[in-house]
Coordinates of N, CA and C in Angstrom, one line a residue:
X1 N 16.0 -27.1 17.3 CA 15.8 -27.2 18.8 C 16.1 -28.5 19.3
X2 N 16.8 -28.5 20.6 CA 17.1 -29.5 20.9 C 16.5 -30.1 22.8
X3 N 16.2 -31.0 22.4 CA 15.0 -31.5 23.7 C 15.4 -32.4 24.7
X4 N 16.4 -32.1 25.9 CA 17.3 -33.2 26.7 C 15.9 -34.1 27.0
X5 N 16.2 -35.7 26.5 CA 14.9 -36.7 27.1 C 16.0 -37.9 27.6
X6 N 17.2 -37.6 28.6 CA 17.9 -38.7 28.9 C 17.1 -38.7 30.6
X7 N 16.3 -38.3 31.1 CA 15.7 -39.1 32.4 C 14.8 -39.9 31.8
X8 N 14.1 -39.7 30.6 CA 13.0 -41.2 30.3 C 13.8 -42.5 30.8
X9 N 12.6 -42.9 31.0 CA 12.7 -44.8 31.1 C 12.7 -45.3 30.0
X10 N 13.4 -46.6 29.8 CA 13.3 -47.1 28.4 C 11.8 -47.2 28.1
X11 N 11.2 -47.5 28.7 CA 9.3 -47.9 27.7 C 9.2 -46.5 27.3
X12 N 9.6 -45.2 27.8 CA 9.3 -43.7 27.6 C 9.8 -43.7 26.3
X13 N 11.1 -43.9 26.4 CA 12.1 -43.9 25.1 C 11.4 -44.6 23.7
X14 N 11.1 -45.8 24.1 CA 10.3 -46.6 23.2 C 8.8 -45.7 22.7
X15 N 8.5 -45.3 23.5 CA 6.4 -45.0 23.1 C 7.4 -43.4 22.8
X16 N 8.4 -42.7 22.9 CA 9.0 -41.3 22.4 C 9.1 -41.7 20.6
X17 N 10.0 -42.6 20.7 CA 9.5 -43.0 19.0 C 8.5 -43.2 18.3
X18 N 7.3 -43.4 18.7 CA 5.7 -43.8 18.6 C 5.5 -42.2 18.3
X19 N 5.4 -41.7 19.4 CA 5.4 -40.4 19.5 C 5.9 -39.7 18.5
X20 N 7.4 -39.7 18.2 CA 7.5 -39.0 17.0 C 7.4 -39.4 15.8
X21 N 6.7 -40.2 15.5 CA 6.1 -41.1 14.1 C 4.6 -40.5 14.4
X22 N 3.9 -40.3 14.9 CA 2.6 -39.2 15.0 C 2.5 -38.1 15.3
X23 N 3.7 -37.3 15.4 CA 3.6 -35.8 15.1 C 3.6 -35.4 14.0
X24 N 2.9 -34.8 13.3 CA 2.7 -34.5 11.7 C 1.3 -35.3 11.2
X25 N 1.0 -36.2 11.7 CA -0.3 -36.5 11.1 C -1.2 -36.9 12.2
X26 N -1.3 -36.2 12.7 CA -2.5 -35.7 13.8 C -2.8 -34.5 13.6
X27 N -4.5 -34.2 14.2 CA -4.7 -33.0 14.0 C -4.0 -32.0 15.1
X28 N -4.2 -31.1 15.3 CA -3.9 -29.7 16.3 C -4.4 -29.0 16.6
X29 N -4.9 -28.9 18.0 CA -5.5 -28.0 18.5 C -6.2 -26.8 17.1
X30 N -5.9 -25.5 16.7 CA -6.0 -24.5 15.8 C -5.6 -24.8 14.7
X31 N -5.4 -26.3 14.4 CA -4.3 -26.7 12.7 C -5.1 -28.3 12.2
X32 N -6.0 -28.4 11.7 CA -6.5 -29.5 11.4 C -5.6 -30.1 10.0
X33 N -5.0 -31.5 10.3 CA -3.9 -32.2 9.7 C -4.4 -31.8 8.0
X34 N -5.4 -31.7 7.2 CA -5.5 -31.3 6.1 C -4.7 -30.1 5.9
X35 N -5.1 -29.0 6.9 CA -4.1 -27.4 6.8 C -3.4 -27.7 6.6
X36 N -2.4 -28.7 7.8 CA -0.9 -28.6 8.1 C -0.4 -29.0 6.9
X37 N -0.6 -30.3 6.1 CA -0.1 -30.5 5.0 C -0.6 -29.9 3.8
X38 N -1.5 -29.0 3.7 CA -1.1 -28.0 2.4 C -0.2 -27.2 3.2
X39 N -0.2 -26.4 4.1 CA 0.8 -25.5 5.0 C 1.8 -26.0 4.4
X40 N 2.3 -27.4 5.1 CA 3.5 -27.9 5.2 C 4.2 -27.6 3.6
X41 N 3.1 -28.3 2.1 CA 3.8 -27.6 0.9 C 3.8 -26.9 0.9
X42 N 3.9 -26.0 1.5 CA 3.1 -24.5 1.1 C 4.4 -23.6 1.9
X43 N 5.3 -23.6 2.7 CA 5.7 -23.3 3.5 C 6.9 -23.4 3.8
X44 N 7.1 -24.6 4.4 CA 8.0 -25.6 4.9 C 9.0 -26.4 3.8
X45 N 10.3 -26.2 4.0 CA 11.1 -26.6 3.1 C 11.4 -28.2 3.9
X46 N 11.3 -28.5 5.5 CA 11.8 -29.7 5.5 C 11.2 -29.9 7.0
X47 N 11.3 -30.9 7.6 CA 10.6 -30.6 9.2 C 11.0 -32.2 9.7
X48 N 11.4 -32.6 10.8 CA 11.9 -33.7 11.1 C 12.3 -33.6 12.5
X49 N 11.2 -35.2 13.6 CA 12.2 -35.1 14.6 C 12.9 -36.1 14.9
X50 N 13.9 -36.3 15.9 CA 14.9 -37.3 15.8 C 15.6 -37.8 17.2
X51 N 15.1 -39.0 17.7 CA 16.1 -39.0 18.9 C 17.6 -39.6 18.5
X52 N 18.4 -38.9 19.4 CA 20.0 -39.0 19.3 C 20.6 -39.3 20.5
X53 N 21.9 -40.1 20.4 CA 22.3 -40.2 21.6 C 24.0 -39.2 21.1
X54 N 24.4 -38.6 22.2 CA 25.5 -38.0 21.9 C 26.5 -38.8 23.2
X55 N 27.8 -39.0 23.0 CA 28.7 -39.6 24.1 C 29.8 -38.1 24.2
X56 N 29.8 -37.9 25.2 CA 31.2 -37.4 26.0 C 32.1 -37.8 25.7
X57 N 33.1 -37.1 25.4 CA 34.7 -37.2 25.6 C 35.0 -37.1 26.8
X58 N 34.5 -36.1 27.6 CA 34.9 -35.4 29.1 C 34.9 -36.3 30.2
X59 N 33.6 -37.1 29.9 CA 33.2 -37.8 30.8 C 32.6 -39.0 30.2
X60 N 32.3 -40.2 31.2 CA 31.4 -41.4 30.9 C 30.5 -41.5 30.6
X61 N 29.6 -40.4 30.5 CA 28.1 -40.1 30.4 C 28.0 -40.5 29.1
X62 N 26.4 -40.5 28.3 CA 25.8 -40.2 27.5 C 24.7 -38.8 27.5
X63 N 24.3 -38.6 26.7 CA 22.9 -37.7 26.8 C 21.9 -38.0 25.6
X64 N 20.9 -38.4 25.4 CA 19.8 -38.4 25.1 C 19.1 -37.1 24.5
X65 N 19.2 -36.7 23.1 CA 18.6 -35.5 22.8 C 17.3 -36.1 22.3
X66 N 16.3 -35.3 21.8 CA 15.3 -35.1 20.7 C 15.4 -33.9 20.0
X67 N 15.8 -33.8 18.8 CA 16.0 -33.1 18.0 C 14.9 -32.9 16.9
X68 N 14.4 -31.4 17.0 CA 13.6 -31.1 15.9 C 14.4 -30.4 14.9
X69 N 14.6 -30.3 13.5 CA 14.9 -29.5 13.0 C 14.3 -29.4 11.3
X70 N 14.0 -28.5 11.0 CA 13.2 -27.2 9.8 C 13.8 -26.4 9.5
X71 N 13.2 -26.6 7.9 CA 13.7 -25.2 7.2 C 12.3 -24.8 6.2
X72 N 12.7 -24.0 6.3 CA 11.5 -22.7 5.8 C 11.6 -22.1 4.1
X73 N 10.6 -22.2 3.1 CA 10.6 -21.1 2.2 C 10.8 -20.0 2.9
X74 N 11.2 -19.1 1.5 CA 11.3 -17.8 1.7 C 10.1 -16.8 2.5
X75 N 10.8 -16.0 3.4 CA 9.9 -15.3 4.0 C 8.6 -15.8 4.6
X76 N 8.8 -17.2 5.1 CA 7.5 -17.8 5.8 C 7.9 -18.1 7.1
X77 N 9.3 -17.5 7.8 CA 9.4 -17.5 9.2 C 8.3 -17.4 10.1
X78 N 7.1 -17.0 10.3 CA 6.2 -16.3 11.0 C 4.9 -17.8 11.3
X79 N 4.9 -18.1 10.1 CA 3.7 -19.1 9.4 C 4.1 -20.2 10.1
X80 N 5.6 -20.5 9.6 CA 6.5 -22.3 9.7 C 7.3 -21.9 11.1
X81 N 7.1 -21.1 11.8 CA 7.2 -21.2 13.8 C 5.9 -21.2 14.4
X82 N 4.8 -20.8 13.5 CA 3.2 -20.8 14.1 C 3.4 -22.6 14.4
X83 N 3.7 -23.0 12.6 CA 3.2 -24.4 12.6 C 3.8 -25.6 13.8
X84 N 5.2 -24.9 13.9 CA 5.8 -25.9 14.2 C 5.5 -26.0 16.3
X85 N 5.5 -24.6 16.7 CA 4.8 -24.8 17.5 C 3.0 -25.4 17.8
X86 N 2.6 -25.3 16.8 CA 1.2 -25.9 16.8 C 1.6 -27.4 16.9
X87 N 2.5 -28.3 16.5 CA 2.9 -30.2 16.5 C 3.6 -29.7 17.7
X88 N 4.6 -29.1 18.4 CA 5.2 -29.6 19.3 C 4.0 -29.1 20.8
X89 N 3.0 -28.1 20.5 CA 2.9 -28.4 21.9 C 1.1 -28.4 21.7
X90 N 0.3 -28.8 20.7 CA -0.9 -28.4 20.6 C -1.1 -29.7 19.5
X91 N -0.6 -30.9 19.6 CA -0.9 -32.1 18.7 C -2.4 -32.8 19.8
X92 N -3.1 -33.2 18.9 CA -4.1 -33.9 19.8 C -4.3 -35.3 19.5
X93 N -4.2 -35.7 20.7 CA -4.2 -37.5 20.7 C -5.3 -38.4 20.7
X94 N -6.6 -38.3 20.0 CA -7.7 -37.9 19.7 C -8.5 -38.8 19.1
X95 N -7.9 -39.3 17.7 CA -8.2 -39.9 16.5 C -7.1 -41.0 17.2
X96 N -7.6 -42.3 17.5 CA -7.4 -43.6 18.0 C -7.1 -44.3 17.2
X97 N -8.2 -44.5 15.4 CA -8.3 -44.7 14.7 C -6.6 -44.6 14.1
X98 N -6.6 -43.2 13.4 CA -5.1 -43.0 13.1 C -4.0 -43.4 14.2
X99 N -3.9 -43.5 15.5 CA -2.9 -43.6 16.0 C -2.4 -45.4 15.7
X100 N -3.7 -45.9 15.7 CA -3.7 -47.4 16.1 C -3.0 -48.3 14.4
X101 N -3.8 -47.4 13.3 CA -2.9 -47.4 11.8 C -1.9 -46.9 12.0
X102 N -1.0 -46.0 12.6 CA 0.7 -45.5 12.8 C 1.4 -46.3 13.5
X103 N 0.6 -46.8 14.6 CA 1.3 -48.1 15.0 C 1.4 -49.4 14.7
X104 N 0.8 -50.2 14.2 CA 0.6 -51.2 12.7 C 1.6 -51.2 11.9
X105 N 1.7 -49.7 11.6 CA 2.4 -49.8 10.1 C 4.0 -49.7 10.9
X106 N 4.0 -49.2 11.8 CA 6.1 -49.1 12.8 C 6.0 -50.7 12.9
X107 N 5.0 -51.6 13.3 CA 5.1 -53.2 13.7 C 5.4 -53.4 12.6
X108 N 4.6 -53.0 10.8 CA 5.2 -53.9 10.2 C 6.3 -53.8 9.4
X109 N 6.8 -52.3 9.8 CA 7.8 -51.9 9.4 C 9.0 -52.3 10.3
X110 N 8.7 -52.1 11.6 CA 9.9 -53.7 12.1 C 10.2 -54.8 11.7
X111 N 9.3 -55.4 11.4 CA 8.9 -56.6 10.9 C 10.3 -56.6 9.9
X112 N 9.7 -55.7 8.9 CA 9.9 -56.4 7.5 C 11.6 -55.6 7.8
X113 N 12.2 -55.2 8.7 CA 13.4 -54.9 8.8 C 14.2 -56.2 9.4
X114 N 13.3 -56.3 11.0 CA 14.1 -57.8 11.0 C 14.0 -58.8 9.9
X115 N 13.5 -59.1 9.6 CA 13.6 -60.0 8.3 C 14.5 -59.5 7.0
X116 N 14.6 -58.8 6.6 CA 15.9 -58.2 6.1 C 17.1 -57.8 6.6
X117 N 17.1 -57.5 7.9 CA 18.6 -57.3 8.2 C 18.4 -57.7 9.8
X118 N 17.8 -58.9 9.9 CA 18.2 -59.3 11.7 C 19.2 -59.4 12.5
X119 N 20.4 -59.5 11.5 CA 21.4 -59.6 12.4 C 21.7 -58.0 12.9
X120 N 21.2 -56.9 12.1 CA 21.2 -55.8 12.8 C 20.6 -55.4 14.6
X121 N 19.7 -56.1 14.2 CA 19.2 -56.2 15.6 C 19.2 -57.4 16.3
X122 N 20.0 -58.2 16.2 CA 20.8 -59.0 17.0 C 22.2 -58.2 17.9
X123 N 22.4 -57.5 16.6 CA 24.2 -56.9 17.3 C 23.5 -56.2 18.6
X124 N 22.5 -55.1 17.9 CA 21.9 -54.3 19.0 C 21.7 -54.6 20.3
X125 N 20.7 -55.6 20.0 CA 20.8 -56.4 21.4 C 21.8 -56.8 22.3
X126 N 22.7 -57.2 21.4 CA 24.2 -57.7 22.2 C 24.9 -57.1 22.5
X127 N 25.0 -55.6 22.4 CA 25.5 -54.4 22.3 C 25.0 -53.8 23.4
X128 N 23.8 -53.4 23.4 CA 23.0 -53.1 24.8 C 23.7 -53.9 26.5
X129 N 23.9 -55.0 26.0 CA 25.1 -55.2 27.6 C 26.5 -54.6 27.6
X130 N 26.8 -53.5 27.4 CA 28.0 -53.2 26.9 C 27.6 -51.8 27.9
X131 N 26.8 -51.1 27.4 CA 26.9 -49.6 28.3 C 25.3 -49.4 28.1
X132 N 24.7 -48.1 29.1 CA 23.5 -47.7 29.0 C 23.0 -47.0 27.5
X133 N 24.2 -46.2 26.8 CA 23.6 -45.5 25.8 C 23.2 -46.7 24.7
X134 N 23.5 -48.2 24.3 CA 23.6 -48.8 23.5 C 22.2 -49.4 24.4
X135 N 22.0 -49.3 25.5 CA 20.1 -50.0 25.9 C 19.1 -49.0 25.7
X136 N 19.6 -47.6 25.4 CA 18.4 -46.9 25.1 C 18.7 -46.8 23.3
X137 N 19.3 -46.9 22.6 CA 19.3 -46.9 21.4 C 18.5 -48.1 20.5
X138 N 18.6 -49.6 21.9 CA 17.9 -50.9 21.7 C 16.1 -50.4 21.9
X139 N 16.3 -49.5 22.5 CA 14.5 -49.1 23.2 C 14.1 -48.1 22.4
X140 N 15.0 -47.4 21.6 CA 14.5 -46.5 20.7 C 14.6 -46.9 19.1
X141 N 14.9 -48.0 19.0 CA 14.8 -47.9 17.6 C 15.3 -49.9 17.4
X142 N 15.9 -50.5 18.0 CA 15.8 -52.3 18.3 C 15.3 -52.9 18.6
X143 N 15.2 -54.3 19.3 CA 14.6 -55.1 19.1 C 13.9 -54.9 20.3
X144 N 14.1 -54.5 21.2 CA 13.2 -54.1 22.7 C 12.2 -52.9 21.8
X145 N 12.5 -52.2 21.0 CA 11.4 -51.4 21.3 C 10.1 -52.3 20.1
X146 N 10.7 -52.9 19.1 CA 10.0 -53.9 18.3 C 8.5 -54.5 19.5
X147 N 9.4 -55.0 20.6 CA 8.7 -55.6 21.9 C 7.4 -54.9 22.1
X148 N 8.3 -53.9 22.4 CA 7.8 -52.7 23.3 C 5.8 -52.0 22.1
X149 N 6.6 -52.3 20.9 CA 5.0 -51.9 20.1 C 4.2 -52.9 20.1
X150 N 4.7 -54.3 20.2 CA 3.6 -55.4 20.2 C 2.6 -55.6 21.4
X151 N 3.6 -54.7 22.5 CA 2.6 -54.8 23.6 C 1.7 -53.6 24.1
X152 N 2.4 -52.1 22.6 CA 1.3 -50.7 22.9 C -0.1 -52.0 21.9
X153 N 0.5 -52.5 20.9 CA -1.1 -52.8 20.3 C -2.1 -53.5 21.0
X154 N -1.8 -54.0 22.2 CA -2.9 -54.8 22.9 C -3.2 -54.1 23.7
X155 N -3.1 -52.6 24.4 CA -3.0 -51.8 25.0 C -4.7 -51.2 25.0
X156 N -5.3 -51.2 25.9 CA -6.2 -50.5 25.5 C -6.5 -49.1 24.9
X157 N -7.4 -48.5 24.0 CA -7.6 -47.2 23.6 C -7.3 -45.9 24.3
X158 N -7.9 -46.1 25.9 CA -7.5 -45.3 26.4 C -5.7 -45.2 27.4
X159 N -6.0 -46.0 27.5 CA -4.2 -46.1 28.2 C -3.4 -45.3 26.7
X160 N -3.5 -46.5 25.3 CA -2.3 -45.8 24.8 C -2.6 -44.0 25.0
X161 N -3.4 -43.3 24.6 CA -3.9 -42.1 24.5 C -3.8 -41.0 25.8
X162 N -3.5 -41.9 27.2 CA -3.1 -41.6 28.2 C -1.5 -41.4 28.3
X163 N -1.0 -42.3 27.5 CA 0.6 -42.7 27.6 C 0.8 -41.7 26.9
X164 N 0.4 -41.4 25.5 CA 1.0 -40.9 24.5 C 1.1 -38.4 25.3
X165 N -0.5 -39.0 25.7 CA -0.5 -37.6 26.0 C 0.5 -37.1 27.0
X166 N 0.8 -38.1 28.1 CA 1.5 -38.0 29.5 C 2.9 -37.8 28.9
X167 N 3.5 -38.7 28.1 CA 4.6 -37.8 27.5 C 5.2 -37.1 26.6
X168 N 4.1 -36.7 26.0 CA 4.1 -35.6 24.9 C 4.2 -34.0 26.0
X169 N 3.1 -34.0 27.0 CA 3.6 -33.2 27.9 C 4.9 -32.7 28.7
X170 N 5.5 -33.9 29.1 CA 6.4 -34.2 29.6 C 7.6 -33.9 29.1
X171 N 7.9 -34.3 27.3 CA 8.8 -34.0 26.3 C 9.0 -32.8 26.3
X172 N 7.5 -31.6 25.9 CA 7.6 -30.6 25.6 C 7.2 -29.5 26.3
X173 N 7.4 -30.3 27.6 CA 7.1 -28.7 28.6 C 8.1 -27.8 28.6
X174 N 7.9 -26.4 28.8 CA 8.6 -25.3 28.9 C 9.3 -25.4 30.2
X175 N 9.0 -26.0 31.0 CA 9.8 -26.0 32.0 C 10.8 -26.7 32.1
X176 N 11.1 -27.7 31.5 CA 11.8 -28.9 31.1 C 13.2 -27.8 31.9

């Protein structure tokens, strides 16, 4: 499935990656995260989401996807579309605790990226004045969005939990 998120704002873009680094280990509405992961062995051959930028040939544009995509053991179609709709539209943002260790561990997993390959996210940056797709790709996964987590961790409990929920709705409305 594929999820147009090219009207986000860069900070959206940025807390969209947050976002999809805590889908799967939160609980769910009717799916408490212990289920999901026996489920998940149990079931599910693979499950992954992914922001993408795609460029035009046609035109100057870019577009901005979120891409979910899963595959399924045998004959568990029924189960592994329950589940998967249970993360995309019934994840609960709840447990503070866990969100606040998910975000920790993206800071020190930036961390220890810039420090291994900084010049990666130098180019990034310097790349980002070049066109808009290369400033959302800086917000989604460079050194702006690195920024961007140092300032969800000072954030209070409820704001992040307000943010997180405002566009997890917003991601995955049907109306989109």
């Amino acid at each position: 499935e594929l999820y147009q998120v090219d009207d986000l704002s860069n900070e959206e873009l940025s807390l969209l990656s947050v976002l999809i680094a805590l889908i799967g280990e939160l609980d769910c509405s009717s799916m408490p995260l212990t289920q999901f992961l026996i489920d998940k062995y149990s079931y599910l051959g693979s499950f992954s989401l992914s922001t993408n930028i795609y460029n035009s040939f046609h035109n100057s544009g870019s577009k901005i996807m979120l891409n979910c995509k899963y595959s399924y053991l045998n004959n568990n179609e029924e189960c592994v579309l329950n589940m998967i709709n249970q993360l995309l539209n019934h994840t609960l943002f709840e447990d503070i605790n866990a969100i606040r260790d998910i975000i920790v561990q993206i800071k020190n997993d930036l961390q220890q990226a810039i420090i291994n390959s900084g010049q990666q996210f130098a180019l990034s940056k310097a790349l980002s004045a070049l066109s808009s797709d290369k400033v959302a790709s800086d917000y989604i996964s460079g050194y702006n969005y690195y920024c961007y987590i140092l300032e969800l961790i000072n954030q209070d409990d409820e704001v992040i939990i307000n943010e997180l929920k405002q566009l997890y709705d917003k991601v995955f409305d049907s109306d989109r």
